[in-house]
Amino acid sequence: MQILVVEDDVRLAQALCRILEESGYKTDAVHDGQSGLDYAESGIYDVVILDVMLPKMDGFTVVSNLRRAGVSTPVLLLTARDAVPDKICGLDSGADDYMTKPFSPAELMAHLRALTRRQGEVLFEAITSGDVSLNLESHDLTCGDQSIHLSYKEFSLARVLMANAGAAVSKATLIEKVWGLEAAADENNVEAYVSFLRKKLKFLGSASRIETLRGAGYRFAAEGAATGNRASA
């Protein structure tokens, strides 16, 4: 899951990202409302954590503009305000949930779980595609009785490809999903990690493979024990 944090307090934004990343989430952080709107409009994020009091554009305006643009990404408003009218204004603007500062890490994670449930999503423990299974908690890739641990970048790459098994995934999309919009990664980084992941699949003896599609990116070709891809709770 990839989360955008829009918070003008840089130290708080860093703390939020640290909490989220320790729980296995991928994060990007920006510090004003206009940047938050620009990033969120990309559609690559699963949740936006959005402060209300922001420079350039307040959080209410950001979420309202997102909804007018047809972006349905769940938004958790984060603010020091706790007055009922402010909560109503935020929810009426299109936000999905509202959390008041200060808060505990456990409260933040509970709100995120609630948001995913409201969107009809289920947080799965593993993605299975063909004859391989990717554990979303341990980052282990398994084929039959063989298992190997993936680095964070290898895991992130495998998750995107396996979740879209059979479909072309561009290098640009992989850079956004695995490295983030602000990263200095380029196509050479993608090619290197695809090579690493191919070696892991070979080590496991998997019949599944990562195909190179000239000009289009890569495709995970699921072969072996199962067809297509599925996720297990």
mmCIF file of C-alpha atoms in Angstrom:
data_model
loop_
_atom_site.group_PDB
_atom_site.id
_atom_site.type_symbol
_atom_site.label_atom_id
_atom_site.label_comp_id
_atom_site.label_asym_id
_atom_site.label_seq_id
_atom_site.Cartn_x
_atom_site.Cartn_y
_atom_site.Cartn_z
ATOM 1 C CA MET A 1 0.000 0.000 0.000
ATOM 2 C CA GLN A 2 1.321 3.442 -0.961
ATOM 3 C CA ILE A 3 0.385 6.426 1.197
ATOM 4 C CA LEU A 4 0.770 10.165 0.574
ATOM 5 C CA VAL A 5 1.349 12.333 3.659
ATOM 6 C CA VAL A 6 0.503 16.037 3.230
ATOM 7 C CA GLU A 7 1.667 17.839 6.376
ATOM 8 C CA ASP A 8 3.406 21.229 6.706
ATOM 9 C CA ASP A 9 5.113 20.282 9.970
ATOM 10 C CA VAL A 10 8.184 18.560 8.515
ATOM 11 C CA ARG A 11 9.070 16.744 11.740
ATOM 12 C CA LEU A 12 5.540 15.404 12.120
ATOM 13 C CA ALA A 13 5.495 14.334 8.469
ATOM 14 C CA GLN A 14 8.758 12.460 8.996
ATOM 15 C CA ALA A 15 7.354 10.796 12.114
ATOM 16 C CA LEU A 16 4.212 9.737 10.260
ATOM 17 C CA CYS A 17 6.252 8.282 7.407
ATOM 18 C CA ARG A 18 8.445 6.395 9.868
ATOM 19 C CA ILE A 19 5.404 4.877 11.612
ATOM 20 C CA LEU A 20 3.870 3.857 8.294
ATOM 21 C CA GLU A 21 7.080 2.454 6.831
ATOM 22 C CA GLU A 22 7.706 0.388 9.970
ATOM 23 C CA SER A 23 4.304 -1.192 9.283
ATOM 24 C CA GLY A 24 5.325 -2.047 5.719
ATOM 25 C CA TYR A 25 3.750 0.874 3.845
ATOM 26 C CA LYS A 26 5.417 2.909 1.102
ATOM 27 C CA THR A 27 5.217 6.671 1.685
ATOM 28 C CA ASP A 28 5.734 10.032 0.003
ATOM 29 C CA ALA A 29 5.516 13.338 1.900
ATOM 30 C CA VAL A 30 4.846 16.890 0.735
ATOM 31 C CA HIS A 31 4.395 20.016 2.815
ATOM 32 C CA ASP A 32 1.827 22.307 1.173
ATOM 33 C CA GLY A 33 -1.686 21.925 -0.172
ATOM 34 C CA GLN A 34 -0.919 22.591 -3.829
ATOM 35 C CA SER A 35 1.799 19.917 -3.880
ATOM 36 C CA GLY A 36 -0.565 17.564 -2.076
ATOM 37 C CA LEU A 37 -3.206 18.080 -4.741
ATOM 38 C CA ASP A 38 -0.697 17.604 -7.567
ATOM 39 C CA TYR A 39 0.643 14.356 -6.081
ATOM 40 C CA ALA A 40 -2.756 12.942 -5.126
ATOM 41 C CA GLU A 41 -4.152 13.601 -8.612
ATOM 42 C CA SER A 42 -1.630 11.078 -9.986
ATOM 43 C CA GLY A 43 -3.917 8.313 -8.695
ATOM 44 C CA ILE A 44 -1.023 6.104 -7.550
ATOM 45 C CA TYR A 45 -1.799 6.348 -3.830
ATOM 46 C CA ASP A 46 -4.019 4.019 -1.814
ATOM 47 C CA VAL A 47 -4.649 6.556 0.984
ATOM 48 C CA VAL A 48 -3.933 10.270 1.476
ATOM 49 C CA ILE A 49 -3.250 11.549 5.004
ATOM 50 C CA LEU A 50 -4.028 15.252 4.749
ATOM 51 C CA ASP A 51 -3.508 18.060 7.246
ATOM 52 C CA VAL A 52 -6.154 20.788 7.229
ATOM 53 C CA MET A 53 -4.046 23.870 7.987
ATOM 54 C CA LEU A 54 -1.642 23.975 5.032
ATOM 55 C CA PRO A 55 0.145 26.748 3.107
ATOM 56 C CA LYS A 56 -0.953 27.542 -0.470
ATOM 57 C CA MET A 57 -4.195 25.513 -0.175
ATOM 58 C CA ASP A 58 -6.022 24.218 2.909
ATOM 59 C CA GLY A 59 -6.935 20.560 3.288
ATOM 60 C CA PHE A 60 -10.661 21.140 2.778
ATOM 61 C CA THR A 61 -9.958 22.701 -0.623
ATOM 62 C CA VAL A 62 -7.519 19.949 -1.556
ATOM 63 C CA VAL A 63 -9.989 17.139 -0.931
ATOM 64 C CA SER A 64 -12.823 19.061 -2.581
ATOM 65 C CA ASN A 65 -10.706 19.550 -5.714
ATOM 66 C CA LEU A 66 -9.729 15.879 -5.713
ATOM 67 C CA ARG A 67 -13.351 14.794 -5.670
ATOM 68 C CA ARG A 68 -14.286 17.232 -8.442
ATOM 69 C CA ALA A 69 -11.446 15.777 -10.505
ATOM 70 C CA GLY A 70 -12.878 12.285 -10.041
ATOM 71 C CA VAL A 71 -10.098 11.051 -7.721
ATOM 72 C CA SER A 72 -11.697 8.640 -5.244
ATOM 73 C CA THR A 73 -8.591 7.846 -3.153
ATOM 74 C CA PRO A 74 -9.568 7.600 0.544
ATOM 75 C CA VAL A 75 -8.578 10.735 2.487
ATOM 76 C CA LEU A 76 -7.861 10.873 6.215
ATOM 77 C CA LEU A 77 -7.939 14.484 7.438
ATOM 78 C CA LEU A 78 -5.439 15.224 10.189
ATOM 79 C CA THR A 79 -5.765 18.416 12.206
ATOM 80 C CA ALA A 80 -5.454 20.032 15.613
ATOM 81 C CA ARG A 81 -9.020 21.259 15.285
ATOM 82 C CA ASP A 82 -11.647 19.259 17.130
ATOM 83 C CA ALA A 83 -14.737 21.441 16.743
ATOM 84 C CA VAL A 84 -17.771 19.642 15.322
ATOM 85 C CA PRO A 85 -18.293 22.226 12.496
ATOM 86 C CA ASP A 86 -14.750 21.593 11.243
ATOM 87 C CA LYS A 87 -15.334 17.848 11.218
ATOM 88 C CA ILE A 88 -18.583 18.333 9.291
ATOM 89 C CA CYS A 89 -16.865 20.675 6.827
ATOM 90 C CA GLY A 90 -14.103 18.138 6.216
ATOM 91 C CA LEU A 91 -16.451 15.231 5.651
ATOM 92 C CA ASP A 92 -18.746 17.336 3.455
ATOM 93 C CA SER A 93 -15.721 18.298 1.357
ATOM 94 C CA GLY A 94 -15.251 14.647 0.500
ATOM 95 C CA ALA A 95 -12.916 13.303 3.181
ATOM 96 C CA ASP A 96 -13.499 9.740 4.354
ATOM 97 C CA ASP A 97 -12.304 10.054 7.944
ATOM 98 C CA TYR A 98 -11.099 12.648 10.416
ATOM 99 C CA MET A 99 -8.455 12.330 13.147
ATOM 100 C CA THR A 100 -7.526 14.996 15.707
ATOM 101 C CA LYS A 101 -3.969 15.696 16.877
ATOM 102 C CA PRO A 102 -2.368 14.501 19.072
ATOM 103 C CA PHE A 103 -2.838 10.814 18.316
ATOM 104 C CA SER A 104 -1.081 7.530 18.964
ATOM 105 C CA PRO A 105 0.471 5.310 16.280
ATOM 106 C CA ALA A 106 -2.078 2.623 17.182
ATOM 107 C CA GLU A 107 -4.944 5.073 16.569
ATOM 108 C CA LEU A 108 -3.486 6.035 13.185
ATOM 109 C CA MET A 109 -3.205 2.395 12.099
ATOM 110 C CA ALA A 110 -6.773 1.700 13.263
ATOM 111 C CA HIS A 111 -8.063 4.569 11.120
ATOM 112 C CA LEU A 112 -6.157 3.246 8.104
ATOM 113 C CA ARG A 113 -7.621 -0.230 8.568
ATOM 114 C CA ALA A 114 -11.098 1.287 8.805
ATOM 115 C CA LEU A 115 -10.538 3.246 5.593
ATOM 116 C CA THR A 116 -9.556 0.149 3.625
ATOM 117 C CA ARG A 117 -12.592 -1.728 4.919
ATOM 118 C CA ARG A 118 -14.890 1.103 3.864
ATOM 119 C CA GLN A 119 -13.466 0.944 0.360
ATOM 120 C CA GLY A 120 -14.376 -2.738 0.151
ATOM 121 C CA GLU A 121 -10.722 -3.773 0.214
ATOM 122 C CA VAL A 122 -9.233 -6.600 2.234
ATOM 123 C CA LEU A 123 -5.687 -6.486 3.523
ATOM 124 C CA PHE A 124 -4.312 -9.818 2.416
ATOM 125 C CA GLU A 125 -1.426 -11.696 3.953
ATOM 126 C CA ALA A 126 -0.174 -13.018 0.626
ATOM 127 C CA ILE A 127 -0.471 -12.696 -3.126
ATOM 128 C CA THR A 128 -0.365 -15.973 -5.027
ATOM 129 C CA SER A 129 0.259 -15.991 -8.753
ATOM 130 C CA GLY A 130 0.985 -19.166 -10.669
ATOM 131 C CA ASP A 131 3.269 -21.380 -8.599
ATOM 132 C CA VAL A 132 4.663 -18.624 -6.343
ATOM 133 C CA SER A 133 3.303 -16.878 -3.271
ATOM 134 C CA LEU A 134 4.478 -13.542 -1.861
ATOM 135 C CA ASN A 135 3.998 -13.042 1.889
ATOM 136 C CA LEU A 136 3.076 -9.391 2.428
ATOM 137 C CA GLU A 137 4.251 -9.384 6.037
ATOM 138 C CA SER A 138 7.505 -11.363 5.987
ATOM 139 C CA HIS A 139 8.470 -10.419 2.378
ATOM 140 C CA ASP A 140 9.222 -14.081 1.662
ATOM 141 C CA LEU A 141 8.702 -15.480 -1.841
ATOM 142 C CA THR A 142 7.680 -19.138 -1.850
ATOM 143 C CA CYS A 143 7.407 -21.840 -4.506
ATOM 144 C CA GLY A 144 6.453 -25.288 -3.288
ATOM 145 C CA ASP A 145 8.697 -26.153 -0.336
ATOM 146 C CA GLN A 146 11.298 -23.501 -1.240
ATOM 147 C CA SER A 147 11.258 -19.989 0.180
ATOM 148 C CA ILE A 148 13.550 -16.972 -0.092
ATOM 149 C CA HIS A 149 13.493 -13.565 1.589
ATOM 150 C CA LEU A 150 13.275 -10.501 -0.666
ATOM 151 C CA SER A 151 14.814 -7.108 -0.038
ATOM 152 C CA TYR A 152 12.308 -4.274 0.315
ATOM 153 C CA LYS A 153 12.736 -3.105 -3.295
ATOM 154 C CA GLU A 154 12.551 -6.686 -4.616
ATOM 155 C CA PHE A 155 9.411 -7.238 -2.556
ATOM 156 C CA SER A 156 7.788 -4.013 -3.757
ATOM 157 C CA LEU A 157 8.571 -4.881 -7.372
ATOM 158 C CA ALA A 158 7.245 -8.431 -6.992
ATOM 159 C CA ARG A 159 4.057 -7.148 -5.353
ATOM 160 C CA VAL A 160 3.254 -4.790 -8.240
ATOM 161 C CA LEU A 161 4.035 -7.345 -10.952
ATOM 162 C CA MET A 162 2.255 -10.262 -9.275
ATOM 163 C CA ALA A 163 -0.817 -8.189 -8.438
ATOM 164 C CA ASN A 164 -1.031 -7.339 -12.153
ATOM 165 C CA ALA A 165 -0.079 -10.789 -13.472
ATOM 166 C CA GLY A 166 -0.700 -11.120 -17.190
ATOM 167 C CA ALA A 167 -0.804 -7.355 -17.723
ATOM 168 C CA ALA A 168 1.922 -5.036 -18.974
ATOM 169 C CA VAL A 169 3.408 -2.767 -16.306
ATOM 170 C CA SER A 170 5.493 0.128 -17.603
ATOM 171 C CA LYS A 171 8.874 1.076 -16.189
ATOM 172 C CA ALA A 172 7.461 4.495 -15.275
ATOM 173 C CA THR A 173 4.716 2.861 -13.208
ATOM 174 C CA LEU A 174 7.246 0.639 -11.452
ATOM 175 C CA ILE A 175 9.403 3.649 -10.590
ATOM 176 C CA GLU A 176 6.373 5.444 -9.121
ATOM 177 C CA LYS A 177 5.122 2.430 -7.170
ATOM 178 C CA VAL A 178 8.459 1.056 -5.952
ATOM 179 C CA TRP A 179 10.705 4.125 -5.587
ATOM 180 C CA GLY A 180 8.197 6.990 -5.319
ATOM 181 C CA LEU A 181 7.717 10.205 -7.242
ATOM 182 C CA GLU A 182 10.564 12.090 -5.566
ATOM 183 C CA ALA A 183 13.159 9.341 -5.998
ATOM 184 C CA ALA A 184 16.091 9.710 -8.372
ATOM 185 C CA ALA A 185 15.564 6.178 -9.710
ATOM 186 C CA ASP A 186 15.622 5.574 -13.447
ATOM 187 C CA GLU A 187 15.025 2.698 -15.858
ATOM 188 C CA ASN A 188 18.435 1.209 -15.038
ATOM 189 C CA ASN A 189 17.300 0.703 -11.439
ATOM 190 C CA VAL A 190 14.173 -1.080 -12.641
ATOM 191 C CA GLU A 191 16.160 -3.332 -14.948
ATOM 192 C CA ALA A 192 18.603 -4.214 -12.167
ATOM 193 C CA TYR A 193 15.884 -5.220 -9.711
ATOM 194 C CA VAL A 194 13.973 -7.163 -12.350
ATOM 195 C CA SER A 195 17.208 -9.106 -12.896
ATOM 196 C CA PHE A 196 17.519 -9.751 -9.148
ATOM 197 C CA LEU A 197 13.926 -10.951 -8.969
ATOM 198 C CA ARG A 198 14.357 -13.238 -11.971
ATOM 199 C CA LYS A 199 17.308 -14.861 -10.212
ATOM 200 C CA LYS A 200 15.174 -15.427 -7.111
ATOM 201 C CA LEU A 201 12.468 -17.099 -9.211
ATOM 202 C CA LYS A 202 15.103 -19.303 -10.827
ATOM 203 C CA PHE A 203 16.543 -20.209 -7.429
ATOM 204 C CA LEU A 204 13.070 -21.301 -6.285
ATOM 205 C CA GLY A 205 12.620 -23.445 -9.394
ATOM 206 C CA SER A 206 9.497 -21.500 -10.356
ATOM 207 C CA ALA A 207 7.926 -21.911 -13.780
ATOM 208 C CA SER A 208 6.608 -18.340 -13.562
ATOM 209 C CA ARG A 209 8.636 -15.648 -15.277
ATOM 210 C CA ILE A 210 8.966 -11.922 -15.801
ATOM 211 C CA GLU A 211 8.685 -11.125 -19.491
ATOM 212 C CA THR A 212 10.234 -8.049 -21.086
ATOM 213 C CA LEU A 213 7.786 -6.267 -23.381
ATOM 214 C CA ARG A 214 9.743 -3.996 -25.687
ATOM 215 C CA GLY A 215 8.489 -0.446 -25.349
ATOM 216 C CA ALA A 216 5.801 -1.476 -22.841
ATOM 217 C CA GLY A 217 7.649 -2.631 -19.718
ATOM 218 C CA TYR A 218 7.280 -6.005 -18.047
ATOM 219 C CA ARG A 219 4.653 -8.699 -17.524
ATOM 220 C CA PHE A 220 4.501 -11.376 -14.833
ATOM 221 C CA ALA A 221 3.630 -14.626 -16.604
ATOM 222 C CA ALA A 222 2.120 -16.892 -13.973
ATOM 223 C CA GLU A 223 2.792 -20.567 -14.620
ATOM 224 C CA GLY A 224 2.546 -23.749 -12.602
ATOM 225 C CA ALA A 225 0.236 -24.583 -9.722
ATOM 226 C CA ALA A 226 -2.371 -21.897 -10.384
ATOM 227 C CA THR A 227 -3.616 -19.735 -13.217
ATOM 228 C CA GLY A 228 -4.118 -16.020 -12.931
ATOM 229 C CA ASN A 229 -3.494 -14.445 -9.507
ATOM 230 C CA ARG A 230 -5.296 -14.544 -6.235
ATOM 231 C CA ALA A 231 -4.814 -13.174 -2.756
ATOM 232 C CA SER A 232 -5.295 -15.148 0.410
ATOM 233 C CA ALA A 233 -6.457 -13.712 3.672
#
